[in-house]
Amino acid sequence: LATLLHRNGWHVLALDYRGHGDSRARSGAPITFGWKEADDVLAAARLLREESKAASVAVLGFSLGGRVAVKAMVKDGGALLQAGMAFGAPIGEPAPLAPPEPNAPLSPIDRVFLGYLGAGSFYEYYGRAAAHYGVTREFLRGETRADTTIAAVRAPLLMVYALDDVLWRAQLRRGHHEGGTFSLRFRDAVRDHPHVATLLVDRGEHAGALYLSDPHWFGSLVLAWLGAWQ
């Protein structure tokens, strides 16, 4: 996707959030699931403005990156970011955070996530990360949602979801109302919003898989949105 954008005239910065990629080896700052990562995006936008003299900056995010894009655009208020796109972004209400039941089995997805975080449970990880930043576990958990603030976005934002998203369906199987963090209830808050639009597609799976499912369609969508609004 970076190559496609570059070939079509955009400069591209691929950002490793705190706790991800090369950033993980350079800093002990833990992942916050969107709270501090939004600051990382805005710092990158300021860097582009100051060093490359970019006329405008857009942000694209997949999955957690989509949540970060929304939170960054809310915090920015249209000052640094001129457009945004979020793909498969879990911005809805998270499940309650509680100590795990003894010997409770982990789902394959949770096992992957917790392995990356180096924690035995999400409750343990949130406690550790919250202590690092001097906040409560509950505060940090609350910052994993953006549906309550998305109406504050002040630049064009396109939210894209595939109805066969495996993580969305996993939330529903767990009994989380309307898909838990993947709920589309945020659309009620932006129904008449001048900047926020939502696109639902039948197939494409989660986040980056949506790109892989049809790169030509996906590339055309991205170029059309950014070309129109940036």
PDB file of C-alpha atoms in Angstrom:
ATOM      1  CA  LEU A   1       0.000   0.000   0.000  1.00  0.00           C
ATOM      2  CA  ALA A   2       2.875   2.372   0.758  1.00  0.00           C
ATOM      3  CA  THR A   3       4.338   1.658  -2.684  1.00  0.00           C
ATOM      4  CA  LEU A   4       0.974   2.278  -4.366  1.00  0.00           C
ATOM      5  CA  LEU A   5       0.569   5.621  -2.631  1.00  0.00           C
ATOM      6  CA  HIS A   6       4.138   6.655  -3.427  1.00  0.00           C
ATOM      7  CA  ARG A   7       3.730   5.782  -7.110  1.00  0.00           C
ATOM      8  CA  ASN A   8       0.677   8.018  -7.200  1.00  0.00           C
ATOM      9  CA  GLY A   9       2.365  11.083  -5.772  1.00  0.00           C
ATOM     10  CA  TRP A  10       2.154  10.807  -1.984  1.00  0.00           C
ATOM     11  CA  HIS A  11       5.046  10.793   0.453  1.00  0.00           C
ATOM     12  CA  VAL A  12       4.578   7.934   2.930  1.00  0.00           C
ATOM     13  CA  LEU A  13       5.645   7.472   6.534  1.00  0.00           C
ATOM     14  CA  ALA A  14       5.089   3.983   7.969  1.00  0.00           C
ATOM     15  CA  LEU A  15       4.958   4.385  11.735  1.00  0.00           C
ATOM     16  CA  ASP A  16       5.754   1.752  14.354  1.00  0.00           C
ATOM     17  CA  TYR A  17       3.669   2.703  17.381  1.00  0.00           C
ATOM     18  CA  ARG A  18       5.139   2.308  20.849  1.00  0.00           C
ATOM     19  CA  GLY A  19       5.502  -1.370  21.664  1.00  0.00           C
ATOM     20  CA  HIS A  20       5.394  -2.332  17.965  1.00  0.00           C
ATOM     21  CA  GLY A  21       8.094  -3.197  15.453  1.00  0.00           C
ATOM     22  CA  ASP A  22      11.390  -1.355  15.783  1.00  0.00           C
ATOM     23  CA  SER A  23       9.889   1.011  18.360  1.00  0.00           C
ATOM     24  CA  ARG A  24       9.565  -1.896  20.741  1.00  0.00           C
ATOM     25  CA  ALA A  25      13.325  -2.452  20.766  1.00  0.00           C
ATOM     26  CA  ARG A  26      14.082   1.249  21.305  1.00  0.00           C
ATOM     27  CA  SER A  27      11.666   2.099  24.098  1.00  0.00           C
ATOM     28  CA  GLY A  28      10.115   0.394  27.095  1.00  0.00           C
ATOM     29  CA  ALA A  29       6.858   2.340  26.705  1.00  0.00           C
ATOM     30  CA  PRO A  30       4.056  -0.249  26.744  1.00  0.00           C
ATOM     31  CA  ILE A  31       1.167  -0.498  24.297  1.00  0.00           C
ATOM     32  CA  THR A  32      -1.931   1.424  25.410  1.00  0.00           C
ATOM     33  CA  PHE A  33      -4.386   0.216  22.721  1.00  0.00           C
ATOM     34  CA  GLY A  34      -4.980   3.680  21.293  1.00  0.00           C
ATOM     35  CA  TRP A  35      -4.527   6.214  24.093  1.00  0.00           C
ATOM     36  CA  LYS A  36      -0.843   7.153  23.780  1.00  0.00           C
ATOM     37  CA  GLU A  37      -0.583   5.846  20.220  1.00  0.00           C
ATOM     38  CA  ALA A  38      -2.780   8.764  19.114  1.00  0.00           C
ATOM     39  CA  ASP A  39      -0.029  11.056  20.403  1.00  0.00           C
ATOM     40  CA  ASP A  40       2.477   9.062  18.335  1.00  0.00           C
ATOM     41  CA  VAL A  41       0.441   9.772  15.191  1.00  0.00           C
ATOM     42  CA  LEU A  42       0.207  13.494  15.939  1.00  0.00           C
ATOM     43  CA  ALA A  43       3.949  13.646  16.650  1.00  0.00           C
ATOM     44  CA  ALA A  44       4.556  12.010  13.269  1.00  0.00           C
ATOM     45  CA  ALA A  45       2.245  14.544  11.598  1.00  0.00           C
ATOM     46  CA  ARG A  46       4.167  17.413  13.199  1.00  0.00           C
ATOM     47  CA  LEU A  47       7.427  15.863  11.993  1.00  0.00           C
ATOM     48  CA  LEU A  48       6.111  15.689   8.436  1.00  0.00           C
ATOM     49  CA  ARG A  49       4.886  19.266   8.611  1.00  0.00           C
ATOM     50  CA  GLU A  50       8.150  20.623   9.974  1.00  0.00           C
ATOM     51  CA  GLU A  51      10.777  18.557   8.176  1.00  0.00           C
ATOM     52  CA  SER A  52       9.219  17.687   4.820  1.00  0.00           C
ATOM     53  CA  LYS A  53       7.026  20.805   4.608  1.00  0.00           C
ATOM     54  CA  ALA A  54       4.058  18.598   3.686  1.00  0.00           C
ATOM     55  CA  ALA A  55       1.084  20.647   2.532  1.00  0.00           C
ATOM     56  CA  SER A  56      -1.325  18.172   4.117  1.00  0.00           C
ATOM     57  CA  VAL A  57      -1.199  14.950   6.102  1.00  0.00           C
ATOM     58  CA  ALA A  58      -3.607  12.004   6.091  1.00  0.00           C
ATOM     59  CA  VAL A  59      -3.663   8.977   8.387  1.00  0.00           C
ATOM     60  CA  LEU A  60      -4.583   5.380   7.481  1.00  0.00           C
ATOM     61  CA  GLY A  61      -4.970   2.652  10.082  1.00  0.00           C
ATOM     62  CA  PHE A  62      -5.832  -1.041  10.158  1.00  0.00           C
ATOM     63  CA  SER A  63      -7.533  -2.712  13.149  1.00  0.00           C
ATOM     64  CA  LEU A  64      -5.959  -1.194  16.289  1.00  0.00           C
ATOM     65  CA  GLY A  65      -4.331   1.300  13.921  1.00  0.00           C
ATOM     66  CA  GLY A  66      -7.805   2.310  12.789  1.00  0.00           C
ATOM     67  CA  ARG A  67      -8.812   3.008  16.381  1.00  0.00           C
ATOM     68  CA  VAL A  68      -5.628   5.044  16.771  1.00  0.00           C
ATOM     69  CA  ALA A  69      -6.447   6.992  13.602  1.00  0.00           C
ATOM     70  CA  VAL A  70      -9.887   7.896  14.959  1.00  0.00           C
ATOM     71  CA  LYS A  71      -8.533   8.912  18.362  1.00  0.00           C
ATOM     72  CA  ALA A  72      -5.769  10.981  16.743  1.00  0.00           C
ATOM     73  CA  MET A  73      -8.275  12.796  14.530  1.00  0.00           C
ATOM     74  CA  VAL A  74     -10.515  13.506  17.528  1.00  0.00           C
ATOM     75  CA  LYS A  75      -7.600  14.896  19.522  1.00  0.00           C
ATOM     76  CA  ASP A  76      -6.291  16.868  16.532  1.00  0.00           C
ATOM     77  CA  GLY A  77      -9.522  18.733  15.787  1.00  0.00           C
ATOM     78  CA  GLY A  78      -8.558  19.205  12.122  1.00  0.00           C
ATOM     79  CA  ALA A  79      -5.311  21.084  12.825  1.00  0.00           C
ATOM     80  CA  LEU A  80      -2.677  18.607  11.558  1.00  0.00           C
ATOM     81  CA  LEU A  81      -4.644  15.839   9.829  1.00  0.00           C
ATOM     82  CA  GLN A  82      -6.627  16.641   6.688  1.00  0.00           C
ATOM     83  CA  ALA A  83      -8.125  13.182   6.067  1.00  0.00           C
ATOM     84  CA  GLY A  84      -8.279   9.697   7.536  1.00  0.00           C
ATOM     85  CA  MET A  85      -9.278   6.114   6.780  1.00  0.00           C
ATOM     86  CA  ALA A  86      -9.829   3.346   9.338  1.00  0.00           C
ATOM     87  CA  PHE A  87     -10.193  -0.323   8.330  1.00  0.00           C
ATOM     88  CA  GLY A  88     -11.757  -2.848  10.708  1.00  0.00           C
ATOM     89  CA  ALA A  89     -11.315  -0.472  13.646  1.00  0.00           C
ATOM     90  CA  PRO A  90     -12.562  -1.770  17.032  1.00  0.00           C
ATOM     91  CA  ILE A  91     -13.806   1.499  18.537  1.00  0.00           C
ATOM     92  CA  GLY A  92     -16.814   0.293  20.536  1.00  0.00           C
ATOM     93  CA  GLU A  93     -17.327  -0.511  24.197  1.00  0.00           C
ATOM     94  CA  PRO A  94     -14.795  -3.029  25.540  1.00  0.00           C
ATOM     95  CA  ALA A  95     -15.770  -6.002  27.662  1.00  0.00           C
ATOM     96  CA  PRO A  96     -15.494  -5.487  31.435  1.00  0.00           C
ATOM     97  CA  LEU A  97     -11.989  -6.034  32.755  1.00  0.00           C
ATOM     98  CA  ALA A  98     -11.742  -8.598  35.551  1.00  0.00           C
ATOM     99  CA  PRO A  99      -9.202 -11.104  36.852  1.00  0.00           C
ATOM    100  CA  PRO A 100      -9.346 -14.294  34.787  1.00  0.00           C
ATOM    101  CA  GLU A 101     -11.082 -17.357  36.142  1.00  0.00           C
ATOM    102  CA  PRO A 102      -8.574 -19.976  37.344  1.00  0.00           C
ATOM    103  CA  ASN A 103      -7.709 -22.458  34.575  1.00  0.00           C
ATOM    104  CA  ALA A 104     -10.019 -20.674  32.117  1.00  0.00           C
ATOM    105  CA  PRO A 105      -8.943 -21.634  28.573  1.00  0.00           C
ATOM    106  CA  LEU A 106      -7.694 -18.904  26.253  1.00  0.00           C
ATOM    107  CA  SER A 107      -9.043 -18.516  22.738  1.00  0.00           C
ATOM    108  CA  PRO A 108      -6.441 -18.882  19.949  1.00  0.00           C
ATOM    109  CA  ILE A 109      -6.722 -15.143  19.224  1.00  0.00           C
ATOM    110  CA  ASP A 110      -6.207 -14.172  22.877  1.00  0.00           C
ATOM    111  CA  ARG A 111      -3.266 -16.553  23.098  1.00  0.00           C
ATOM    112  CA  VAL A 112      -1.576 -14.760  20.201  1.00  0.00           C
ATOM    113  CA  PHE A 113      -2.214 -11.295  21.635  1.00  0.00           C
ATOM    114  CA  LEU A 114      -1.105 -12.187  25.153  1.00  0.00           C
ATOM    115  CA  GLY A 115       1.982 -13.908  23.822  1.00  0.00           C
ATOM    116  CA  TYR A 116       2.955 -10.694  22.055  1.00  0.00           C
ATOM    117  CA  LEU A 117       2.257  -8.649  25.182  1.00  0.00           C
ATOM    118  CA  GLY A 118       4.180 -11.074  27.385  1.00  0.00           C
ATOM    119  CA  ALA A 119       1.313 -11.384  29.871  1.00  0.00           C
ATOM    120  CA  GLY A 120      -0.772 -14.192  31.292  1.00  0.00           C
ATOM    121  CA  SER A 121      -4.016 -12.221  31.037  1.00  0.00           C
ATOM    122  CA  PHE A 122      -5.285  -8.872  29.778  1.00  0.00           C
ATOM    123  CA  TYR A 123      -6.069  -7.934  33.379  1.00  0.00           C
ATOM    124  CA  GLU A 124      -2.409  -8.415  34.252  1.00  0.00           C
ATOM    125  CA  TYR A 125      -1.218  -6.462  31.228  1.00  0.00           C
ATOM    126  CA  TYR A 126      -3.545  -3.513  31.786  1.00  0.00           C
ATOM    127  CA  GLY A 127      -2.362  -3.289  35.378  1.00  0.00           C
ATOM    128  CA  ARG A 128       1.275  -3.256  34.312  1.00  0.00           C
ATOM    129  CA  ALA A 129       0.771  -0.701  31.534  1.00  0.00           C
ATOM    130  CA  ALA A 130      -1.421   1.535  33.700  1.00  0.00           C
ATOM    131  CA  ALA A 131       1.233   1.604  36.421  1.00  0.00           C
ATOM    132  CA  HIS A 132       3.858   2.654  33.862  1.00  0.00           C
ATOM    133  CA  TYR A 133       1.795   5.694  32.845  1.00  0.00           C
ATOM    134  CA  GLY A 134       0.545   6.540  36.346  1.00  0.00           C
ATOM    135  CA  VAL A 135      -3.141   5.890  35.662  1.00  0.00           C
ATOM    136  CA  THR A 136      -5.643   3.296  36.790  1.00  0.00           C
ATOM    137  CA  ARG A 137      -6.381   0.069  34.999  1.00  0.00           C
ATOM    138  CA  GLU A 138      -9.961   1.260  34.481  1.00  0.00           C
ATOM    139  CA  PHE A 139      -8.842   4.539  32.911  1.00  0.00           C
ATOM    140  CA  LEU A 140      -6.587   2.746  30.449  1.00  0.00           C
ATOM    141  CA  ARG A 141      -9.340   0.294  29.557  1.00  0.00           C
ATOM    142  CA  GLY A 142     -11.723   3.183  28.964  1.00  0.00           C
ATOM    143  CA  GLU A 143      -9.289   4.705  26.486  1.00  0.00           C
ATOM    144  CA  THR A 144      -9.651   1.656  24.218  1.00  0.00           C
ATOM    145  CA  ARG A 145     -12.931   3.052  22.841  1.00  0.00           C
ATOM    146  CA  ALA A 146     -13.525   5.943  20.461  1.00  0.00           C
ATOM    147  CA  ASP A 147     -17.224   5.608  19.638  1.00  0.00           C
ATOM    148  CA  THR A 148     -18.124   8.130  22.349  1.00  0.00           C
ATOM    149  CA  THR A 149     -15.864  10.837  20.884  1.00  0.00           C
ATOM    150  CA  ILE A 150     -15.914  10.177  17.129  1.00  0.00           C
ATOM    151  CA  ALA A 151     -18.420  12.989  16.576  1.00  0.00           C
ATOM    152  CA  ALA A 152     -15.617  15.427  17.471  1.00  0.00           C
ATOM    153  CA  VAL A 153     -13.716  14.565  14.265  1.00  0.00           C
ATOM    154  CA  ARG A 154     -13.197  17.703  12.168  1.00  0.00           C
ATOM    155  CA  ALA A 155     -11.730  16.274   8.952  1.00  0.00           C
ATOM    156  CA  PRO A 156     -13.027  13.716   6.417  1.00  0.00           C
ATOM    157  CA  LEU A 157     -12.871  10.197   7.907  1.00  0.00           C
ATOM    158  CA  LEU A 158     -13.973   6.968   6.220  1.00  0.00           C
ATOM    159  CA  MET A 159     -14.693   3.934   8.414  1.00  0.00           C
ATOM    160  CA  VAL A 160     -14.542   0.656   6.451  1.00  0.00           C
ATOM    161  CA  TYR A 161     -15.754  -2.725   7.746  1.00  0.00           C
ATOM    162  CA  ALA A 162     -16.220  -6.177   6.218  1.00  0.00           C
ATOM    163  CA  LEU A 163     -19.268  -8.066   7.447  1.00  0.00           C
ATOM    164  CA  ASP A 164     -17.317 -11.348   7.534  1.00  0.00           C
ATOM    165  CA  ASP A 165     -14.627  -9.950   9.880  1.00  0.00           C
ATOM    166  CA  VAL A 166     -13.447 -12.912  11.959  1.00  0.00           C
ATOM    167  CA  LEU A 167     -12.744 -10.816  15.068  1.00  0.00           C
ATOM    168  CA  TRP A 168     -16.160  -9.183  14.898  1.00  0.00           C
ATOM    169  CA  ARG A 169     -17.848 -12.587  14.677  1.00  0.00           C
ATOM    170  CA  ALA A 170     -15.724 -13.880  17.547  1.00  0.00           C
ATOM    171  CA  GLN A 171     -17.044 -11.039  19.725  1.00  0.00           C
ATOM    172  CA  LEU A 172     -20.621 -11.958  18.836  1.00  0.00           C
ATOM    173  CA  ARG A 173     -20.016 -15.625  19.687  1.00  0.00           C
ATOM    174  CA  ARG A 174     -18.820 -14.520  23.112  1.00  0.00           C
ATOM    175  CA  GLY A 175     -22.156 -12.775  23.656  1.00  0.00           C
ATOM    176  CA  HIS A 176     -20.811  -9.221  23.423  1.00  0.00           C
ATOM    177  CA  HIS A 177     -23.652  -6.940  22.397  1.00  0.00           C
ATOM    178  CA  GLU A 178     -23.574  -6.050  18.689  1.00  0.00           C
ATOM    179  CA  GLY A 179     -19.970  -7.180  18.451  1.00  0.00           C
ATOM    180  CA  GLY A 180     -18.497  -5.481  21.509  1.00  0.00           C
ATOM    181  CA  THR A 181     -15.563  -3.332  20.432  1.00  0.00           C
ATOM    182  CA  PHE A 182     -16.540  -3.899  16.776  1.00  0.00           C
ATOM    183  CA  SER A 183     -20.077  -2.592  17.257  1.00  0.00           C
ATOM    184  CA  LEU A 184     -21.350  -0.193  14.597  1.00  0.00           C
ATOM    185  CA  ARG A 185     -23.484   1.755  17.050  1.00  0.00           C
ATOM    186  CA  PHE A 186     -21.131   4.699  16.543  1.00  0.00           C
ATOM    187  CA  ARG A 187     -23.059   5.391  13.324  1.00  0.00           C
ATOM    188  CA  ASP A 188     -25.935   6.788  15.401  1.00  0.00           C
ATOM    189  CA  ALA A 189     -23.627   9.547  16.649  1.00  0.00           C
ATOM    190  CA  VAL A 190     -22.409  10.464  13.149  1.00  0.00           C
ATOM    191  CA  ARG A 191     -25.565   9.861  11.093  1.00  0.00           C
ATOM    192  CA  ASP A 192     -25.692  13.504   9.996  1.00  0.00           C
ATOM    193  CA  HIS A 193     -22.012  14.225  10.520  1.00  0.00           C
ATOM    194  CA  PRO A 194     -20.454  16.314   7.715  1.00  0.00           C
ATOM    195  CA  HIS A 195     -17.088  14.540   7.895  1.00  0.00           C
ATOM    196  CA  VAL A 196     -17.549  10.907   8.986  1.00  0.00           C
ATOM    197  CA  ALA A 197     -18.747   8.197   6.584  1.00  0.00           C
ATOM    198  CA  THR A 198     -19.016   4.417   6.984  1.00  0.00           C
ATOM    199  CA  LEU A 199     -18.621   1.833   4.228  1.00  0.00           C
ATOM    200  CA  LEU A 200     -19.699  -1.780   4.802  1.00  0.00           C
ATOM    201  CA  VAL A 201     -18.623  -4.509   2.371  1.00  0.00           C
ATOM    202  CA  ASP A 202     -19.887  -8.095   2.313  1.00  0.00           C
ATOM    203  CA  ARG A 203     -16.499  -9.811   2.216  1.00  0.00           C
ATOM    204  CA  GLY A 204     -12.884  -9.030   2.952  1.00  0.00           C
ATOM    205  CA  GLU A 205     -12.214 -10.291   6.488  1.00  0.00           C
ATOM    206  CA  HIS A 206     -10.289  -8.273   9.058  1.00  0.00           C
ATOM    207  CA  ALA A 207      -8.225  -5.134   8.476  1.00  0.00           C
ATOM    208  CA  GLY A 208      -5.206  -5.886   6.268  1.00  0.00           C
ATOM    209  CA  ALA A 209      -6.921  -8.970   4.873  1.00  0.00           C
ATOM    210  CA  LEU A 210      -9.450  -6.568   3.359  1.00  0.00           C
ATOM    211  CA  TYR A 211      -6.624  -5.102   1.289  1.00  0.00           C
ATOM    212  CA  LEU A 212      -5.350  -8.535   0.300  1.00  0.00           C
ATOM    213  CA  SER A 213      -8.823  -9.739  -0.690  1.00  0.00           C
ATOM    214  CA  ASP A 214      -8.947  -7.277  -3.607  1.00  0.00           C
ATOM    215  CA  PRO A 215      -5.882  -5.013  -3.884  1.00  0.00           C
ATOM    216  CA  HIS A 216      -7.175  -3.266  -7.024  1.00  0.00           C
ATOM    217  CA  TRP A 217     -10.495  -2.301  -5.438  1.00  0.00           C
ATOM    218  CA  PHE A 218      -8.794  -1.372  -2.183  1.00  0.00           C
ATOM    219  CA  GLY A 219      -6.165   0.756  -3.881  1.00  0.00           C
ATOM    220  CA  SER A 220      -8.810   2.519  -5.956  1.00  0.00           C
ATOM    221  CA  LEU A 221     -10.807   3.267  -2.801  1.00  0.00           C
ATOM    222  CA  VAL A 222      -7.816   4.736  -0.964  1.00  0.00           C
ATOM    223  CA  LEU A 223      -6.667   6.844  -3.909  1.00  0.00           C
ATOM    224  CA  ALA A 224     -10.182   8.121  -4.552  1.00  0.00           C
ATOM    225  CA  TRP A 225     -10.800   9.109  -0.901  1.00  0.00           C
ATOM    226  CA  LEU A 226      -7.444  10.782  -0.383  1.00  0.00           C
ATOM    227  CA  GLY A 227      -7.548  12.378  -3.827  1.00  0.00           C
ATOM    228  CA  ALA A 228     -10.946  13.910  -3.065  1.00  0.00           C
ATOM    229  CA  TRP A 229     -10.335  15.072   0.491  1.00  0.00           C
ATOM    230  CA  GLN A 230      -6.634  15.605   0.996  1.00  0.00           C
TER     231      GLN A 230
END
